[in-house]
Short mmCIF file of C-alpha atoms in Angstrom, two decimals:
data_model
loop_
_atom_site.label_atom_id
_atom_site.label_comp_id
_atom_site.label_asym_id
_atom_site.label_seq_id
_atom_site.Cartn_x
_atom_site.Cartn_y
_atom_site.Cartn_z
CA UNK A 226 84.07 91.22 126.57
CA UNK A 227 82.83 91.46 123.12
CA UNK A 228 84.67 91.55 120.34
CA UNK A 229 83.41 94.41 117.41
CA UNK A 230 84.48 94.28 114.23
CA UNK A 231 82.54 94.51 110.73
CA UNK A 232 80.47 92.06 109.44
CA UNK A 233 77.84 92.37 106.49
CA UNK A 234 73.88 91.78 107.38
CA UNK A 235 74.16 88.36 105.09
CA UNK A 236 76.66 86.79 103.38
CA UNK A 237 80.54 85.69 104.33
CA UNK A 238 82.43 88.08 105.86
CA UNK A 239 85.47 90.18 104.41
CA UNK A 240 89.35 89.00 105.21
CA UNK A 241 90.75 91.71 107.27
CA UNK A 242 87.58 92.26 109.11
CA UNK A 243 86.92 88.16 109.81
CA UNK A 244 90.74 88.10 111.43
CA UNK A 245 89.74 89.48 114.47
CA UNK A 246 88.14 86.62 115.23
CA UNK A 247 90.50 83.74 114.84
CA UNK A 248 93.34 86.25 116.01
CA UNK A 249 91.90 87.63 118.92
CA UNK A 250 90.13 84.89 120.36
CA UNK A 251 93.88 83.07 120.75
CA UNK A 252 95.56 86.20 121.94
CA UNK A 253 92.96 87.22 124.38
CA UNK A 254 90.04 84.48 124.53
CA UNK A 255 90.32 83.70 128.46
CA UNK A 256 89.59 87.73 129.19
CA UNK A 257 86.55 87.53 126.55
CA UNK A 258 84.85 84.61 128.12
CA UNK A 259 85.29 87.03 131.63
CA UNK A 260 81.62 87.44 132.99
CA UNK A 261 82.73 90.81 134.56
CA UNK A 262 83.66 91.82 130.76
CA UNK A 263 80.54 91.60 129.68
CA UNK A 264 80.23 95.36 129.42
CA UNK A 265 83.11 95.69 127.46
CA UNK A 266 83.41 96.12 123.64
CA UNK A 267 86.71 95.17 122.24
CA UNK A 268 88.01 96.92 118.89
CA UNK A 269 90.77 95.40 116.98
CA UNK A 270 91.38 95.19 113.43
CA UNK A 271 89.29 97.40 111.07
CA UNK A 272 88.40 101.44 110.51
CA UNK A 273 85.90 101.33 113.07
CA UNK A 274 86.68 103.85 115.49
CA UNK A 275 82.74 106.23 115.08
CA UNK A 276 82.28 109.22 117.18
CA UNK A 277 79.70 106.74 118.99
CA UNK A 278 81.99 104.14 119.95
CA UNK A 279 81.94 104.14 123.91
CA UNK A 280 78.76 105.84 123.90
CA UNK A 281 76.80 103.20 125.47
CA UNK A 282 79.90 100.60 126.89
CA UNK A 283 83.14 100.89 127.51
CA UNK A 284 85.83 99.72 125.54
CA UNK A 285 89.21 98.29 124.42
CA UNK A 286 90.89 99.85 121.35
CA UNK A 287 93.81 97.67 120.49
CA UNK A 288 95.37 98.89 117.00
CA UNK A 289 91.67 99.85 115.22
CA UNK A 290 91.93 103.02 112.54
CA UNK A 291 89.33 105.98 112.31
CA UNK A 292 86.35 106.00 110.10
CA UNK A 293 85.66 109.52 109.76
CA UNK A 294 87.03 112.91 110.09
CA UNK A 295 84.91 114.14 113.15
CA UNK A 296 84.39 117.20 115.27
CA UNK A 297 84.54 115.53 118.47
CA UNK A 298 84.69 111.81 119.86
CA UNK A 299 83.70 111.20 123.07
CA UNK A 300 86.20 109.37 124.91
CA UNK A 301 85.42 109.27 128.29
CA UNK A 302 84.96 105.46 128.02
CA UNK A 303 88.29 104.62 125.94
CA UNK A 304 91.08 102.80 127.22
CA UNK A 305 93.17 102.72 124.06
CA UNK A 306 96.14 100.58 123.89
CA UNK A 307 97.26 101.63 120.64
CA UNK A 308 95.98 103.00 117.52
CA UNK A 309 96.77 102.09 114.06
CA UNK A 310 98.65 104.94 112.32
CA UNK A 311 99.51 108.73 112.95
CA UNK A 312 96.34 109.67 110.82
CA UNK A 313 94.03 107.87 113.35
CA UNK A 314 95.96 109.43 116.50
CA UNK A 315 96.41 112.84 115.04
CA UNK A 316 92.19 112.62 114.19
CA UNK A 317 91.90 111.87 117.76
CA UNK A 318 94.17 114.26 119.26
CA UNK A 319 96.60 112.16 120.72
CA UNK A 320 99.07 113.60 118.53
CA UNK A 321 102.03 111.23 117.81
CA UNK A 322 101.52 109.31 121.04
CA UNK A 323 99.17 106.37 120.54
CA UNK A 324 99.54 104.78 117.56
CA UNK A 325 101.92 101.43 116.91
CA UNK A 326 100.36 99.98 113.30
CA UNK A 327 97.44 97.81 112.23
CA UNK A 328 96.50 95.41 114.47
CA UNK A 329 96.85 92.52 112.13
CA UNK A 330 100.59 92.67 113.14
CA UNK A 331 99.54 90.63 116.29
CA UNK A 332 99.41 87.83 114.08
CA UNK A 333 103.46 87.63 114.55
CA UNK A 334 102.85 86.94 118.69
CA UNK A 335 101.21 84.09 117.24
CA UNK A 336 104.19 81.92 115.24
CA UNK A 337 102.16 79.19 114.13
CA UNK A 338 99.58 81.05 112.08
CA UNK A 339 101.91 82.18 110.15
CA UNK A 340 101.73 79.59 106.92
CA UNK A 341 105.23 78.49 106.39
CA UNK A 342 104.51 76.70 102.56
CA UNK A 343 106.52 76.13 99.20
CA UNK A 344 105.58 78.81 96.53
CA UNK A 345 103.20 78.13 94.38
CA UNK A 346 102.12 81.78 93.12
CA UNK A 347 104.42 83.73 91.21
CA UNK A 348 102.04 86.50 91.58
CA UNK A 349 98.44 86.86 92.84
CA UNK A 350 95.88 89.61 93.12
CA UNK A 351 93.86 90.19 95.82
CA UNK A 352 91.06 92.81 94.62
CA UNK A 353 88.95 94.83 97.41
CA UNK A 354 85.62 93.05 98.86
CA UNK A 355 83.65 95.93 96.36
CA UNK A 356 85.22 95.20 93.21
CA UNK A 357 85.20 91.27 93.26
CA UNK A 358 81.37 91.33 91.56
CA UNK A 359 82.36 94.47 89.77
CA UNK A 360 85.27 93.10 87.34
CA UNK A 361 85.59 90.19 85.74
CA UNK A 362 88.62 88.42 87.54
CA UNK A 363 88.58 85.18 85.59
CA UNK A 364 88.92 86.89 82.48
CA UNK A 365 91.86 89.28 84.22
CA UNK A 366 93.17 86.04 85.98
CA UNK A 367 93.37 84.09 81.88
CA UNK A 368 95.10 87.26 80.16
CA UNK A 369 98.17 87.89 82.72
CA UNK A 370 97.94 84.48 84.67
CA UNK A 371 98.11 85.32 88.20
CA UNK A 372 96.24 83.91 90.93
CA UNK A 373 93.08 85.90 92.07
CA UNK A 374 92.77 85.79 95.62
CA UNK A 375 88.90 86.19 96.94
CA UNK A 376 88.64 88.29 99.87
CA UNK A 377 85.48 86.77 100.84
CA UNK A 378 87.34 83.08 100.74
CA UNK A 379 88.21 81.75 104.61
CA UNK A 380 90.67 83.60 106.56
CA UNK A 381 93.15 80.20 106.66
CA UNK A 382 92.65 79.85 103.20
CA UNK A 383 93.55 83.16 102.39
CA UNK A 384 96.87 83.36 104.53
CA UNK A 385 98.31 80.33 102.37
CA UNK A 386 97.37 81.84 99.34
CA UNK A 387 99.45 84.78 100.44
CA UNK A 388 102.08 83.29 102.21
CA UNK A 389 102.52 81.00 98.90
CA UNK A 390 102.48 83.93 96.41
CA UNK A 391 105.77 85.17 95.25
CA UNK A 392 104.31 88.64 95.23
CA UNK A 393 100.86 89.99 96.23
CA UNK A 394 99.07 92.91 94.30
CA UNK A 395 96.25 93.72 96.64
CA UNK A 396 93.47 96.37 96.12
CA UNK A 397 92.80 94.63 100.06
CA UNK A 398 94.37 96.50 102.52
CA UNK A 399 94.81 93.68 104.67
CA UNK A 400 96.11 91.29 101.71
CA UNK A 401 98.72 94.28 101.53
CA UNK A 402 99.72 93.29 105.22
CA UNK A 403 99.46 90.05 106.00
CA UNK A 404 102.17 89.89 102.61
CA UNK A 405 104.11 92.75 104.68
CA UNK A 406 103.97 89.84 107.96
CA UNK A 407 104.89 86.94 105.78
CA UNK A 408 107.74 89.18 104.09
CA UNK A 409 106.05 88.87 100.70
CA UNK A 410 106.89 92.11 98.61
CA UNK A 411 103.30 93.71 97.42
CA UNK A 412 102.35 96.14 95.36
CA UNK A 413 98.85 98.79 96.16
CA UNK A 414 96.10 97.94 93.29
CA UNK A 415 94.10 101.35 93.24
CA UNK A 416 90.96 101.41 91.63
CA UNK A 417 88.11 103.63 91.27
CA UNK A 418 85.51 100.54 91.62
CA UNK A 419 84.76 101.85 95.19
CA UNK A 420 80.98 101.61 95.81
CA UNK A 421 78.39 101.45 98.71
CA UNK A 422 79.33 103.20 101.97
CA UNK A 423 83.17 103.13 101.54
CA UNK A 424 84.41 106.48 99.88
CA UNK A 425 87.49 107.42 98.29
CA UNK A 426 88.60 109.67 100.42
CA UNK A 427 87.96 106.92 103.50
CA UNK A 428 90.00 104.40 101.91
CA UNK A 429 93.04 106.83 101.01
CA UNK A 430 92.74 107.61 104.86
CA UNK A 431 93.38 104.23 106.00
CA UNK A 432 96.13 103.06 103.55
CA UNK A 433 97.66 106.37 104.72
CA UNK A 434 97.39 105.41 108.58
CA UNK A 435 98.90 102.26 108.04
CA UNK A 436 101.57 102.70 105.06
CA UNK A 437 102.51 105.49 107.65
CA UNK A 438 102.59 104.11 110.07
CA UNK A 439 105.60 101.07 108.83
CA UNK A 440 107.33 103.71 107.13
CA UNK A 441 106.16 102.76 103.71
CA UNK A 442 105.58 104.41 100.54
CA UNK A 443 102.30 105.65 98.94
CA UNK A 444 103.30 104.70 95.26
CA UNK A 445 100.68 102.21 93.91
CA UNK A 446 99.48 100.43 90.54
CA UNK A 447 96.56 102.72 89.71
CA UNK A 448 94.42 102.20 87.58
CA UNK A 449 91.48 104.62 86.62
CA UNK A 450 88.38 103.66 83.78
CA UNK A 451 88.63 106.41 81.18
CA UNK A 452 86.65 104.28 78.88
CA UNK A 453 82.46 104.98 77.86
CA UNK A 454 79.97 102.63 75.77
CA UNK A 455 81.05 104.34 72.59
CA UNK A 456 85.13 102.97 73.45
CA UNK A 457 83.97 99.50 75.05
CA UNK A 458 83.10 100.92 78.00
CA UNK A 459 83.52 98.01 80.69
CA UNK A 460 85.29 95.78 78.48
CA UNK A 461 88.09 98.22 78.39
CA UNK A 462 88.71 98.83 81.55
CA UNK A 463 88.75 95.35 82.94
CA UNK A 464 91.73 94.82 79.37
CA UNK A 465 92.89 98.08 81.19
CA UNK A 466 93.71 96.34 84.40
CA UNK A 467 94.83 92.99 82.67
CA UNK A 468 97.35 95.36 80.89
CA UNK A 469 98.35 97.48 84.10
CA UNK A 470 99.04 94.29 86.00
CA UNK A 471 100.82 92.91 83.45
CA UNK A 472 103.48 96.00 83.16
CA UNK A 473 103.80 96.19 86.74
CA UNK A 474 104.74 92.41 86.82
CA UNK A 475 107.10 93.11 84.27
CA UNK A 476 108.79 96.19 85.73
CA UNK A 477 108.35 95.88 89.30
CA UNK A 478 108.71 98.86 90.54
CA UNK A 479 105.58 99.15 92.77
CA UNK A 480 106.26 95.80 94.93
CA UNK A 481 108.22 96.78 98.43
CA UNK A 482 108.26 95.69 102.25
CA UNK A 483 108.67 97.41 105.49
CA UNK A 484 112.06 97.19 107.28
CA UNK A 485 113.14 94.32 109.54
CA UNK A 486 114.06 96.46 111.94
CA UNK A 487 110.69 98.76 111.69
CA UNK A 488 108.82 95.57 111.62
CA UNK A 489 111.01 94.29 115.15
CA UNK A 490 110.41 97.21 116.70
CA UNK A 491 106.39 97.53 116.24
CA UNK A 492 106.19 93.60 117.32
CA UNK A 493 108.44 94.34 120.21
CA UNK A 494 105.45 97.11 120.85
CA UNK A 495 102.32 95.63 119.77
CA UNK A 496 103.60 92.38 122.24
CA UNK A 497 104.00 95.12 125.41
CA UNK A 498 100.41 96.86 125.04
CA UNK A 499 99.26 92.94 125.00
CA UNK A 500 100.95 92.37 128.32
CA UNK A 501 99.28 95.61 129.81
CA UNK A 502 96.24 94.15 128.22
CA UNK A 503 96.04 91.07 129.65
CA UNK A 504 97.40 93.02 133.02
CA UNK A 505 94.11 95.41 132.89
CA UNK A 506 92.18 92.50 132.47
CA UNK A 507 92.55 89.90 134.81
#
């Protein structure tokens, strides 16, 4: 079986999307090493449902989100297990029926990757993979003194940064919930410093799927550059953002959690469609 997820040409890989591997390779490694899998594609973590997924294998979907708004996916070759918010089901016409929550919530079958560390962090920021070249974090990182958390940094690495953080602002959607599984309270960073094949509207889609999904709230810390080279241009944007994080730290009224009992009940879920997985494939 091989496991699909998103992974650039050159270069390290992003945090949600490099989870799969050291997630999914516990969870399900015996059925991906299968020789009569070999014509499978498994999809896990990450928007990465296309209309063309299927169209040359068939495949797995266990908790992955919609890229696009489509007229028509083909899935003759599916067998879904669960999707990762309403959005993502409704897109595919499955109605309310199919969806459970991000995938990334599999991490709780698994106890012992979940760090369990002192604090360290009273806050950190984890900013999206697009923006970390974009804005100057050091700079943001010296005038509010929080932690900045790279997303490209290694998956283990990342997790104890989180799990050691008091609180987690996170343009990253999966910073956002892998705080949410270590019961971290986090706060949405929304910026406008989206570039390169990732629109707006696709990332408001799969914050929606998920925050949906848990029952959560859409409120965020926004901040949006009204700034030009005649008022500092760049320069005041990035003070912008120091001075945004630094209200919201005071204040607080962004950072929240999903509900234990929510949270329960999707585990108790997300650990029955991996049974019937590991059922299907044997």
């Amino acid at each position: 079986m091989n496991l699909k997820f998103w992974h650039p040409h050159r270069g390290p890989g992003n945090f949600g999307d490099e989870l799969n591997v050291s997630l999914f390779n516990r969870l399900f490694g015996s059925v991906f090493e299968m020789e009569k899998y070999k014509d499978v594609d498994f999809y896990g973590i990450g928007t990465i449902i296309r209309p063309d997924v299927g169209q040359q294998n068939k495949c797995a979907i266990f908790g992955s989100g919609v890229w696009e708004v489509a007229p028509r996916y083909d899935k003759q070759n599916w067998n879904v297990f669960f999707l990762r918010g309403p959005v993502s089901s409704n897109i595919l016409g499955y109605g309310g029926e199919k969806f459970i929550t991000d995938a990334a919530y599999s991490l709780l079958l698994l106890d012992d990757m979940i760090p369990r560390l002192p604090k360290k962090h009273p806050v950190s920021v984890m900013p999206h993979m697009l923006q970390m070249q974009l804005v100057d974090w050091k700079y943001i990182s010296e005038q509010t003194g929080v932690n900045i958390i790279d997303p490209y940094a290694p998956v283990d690495f990342i997790m104890e940064e989180i799990a050691t953080s008091e609180k987690i602002i996170s343009a990253a959607m999966h910073g956002a919930i892998v705080a949410d599984i270590c019961r971290v309270p986090w706060a949405r960073l929304k910026m406008e410093l989206l570039t390169l094949d990732e629109t707006f509207f696709i990332n408001e889609l799969k914050w929606r799927d998920w925050l949906y999904s848990m029952g959560l709230s859409e409120k965020s810390v926004a901040v949006w550059n009204t700034h030009t080279q005649s008022n500092h241009g760049e320069y005041g944007y990035i003070q912008d953002i120091a001075n945004t994080l630094q209200r919201e730290i005071k204040n607080g009224h962004t950072f929240q959690l999903s509900s234990d009992i929510i949270l329960g009940n999707k585990i108790n879920c997300i650990a029955n469609e991996a049974d019937r997985f590991l059922n299907y494939y044997k």
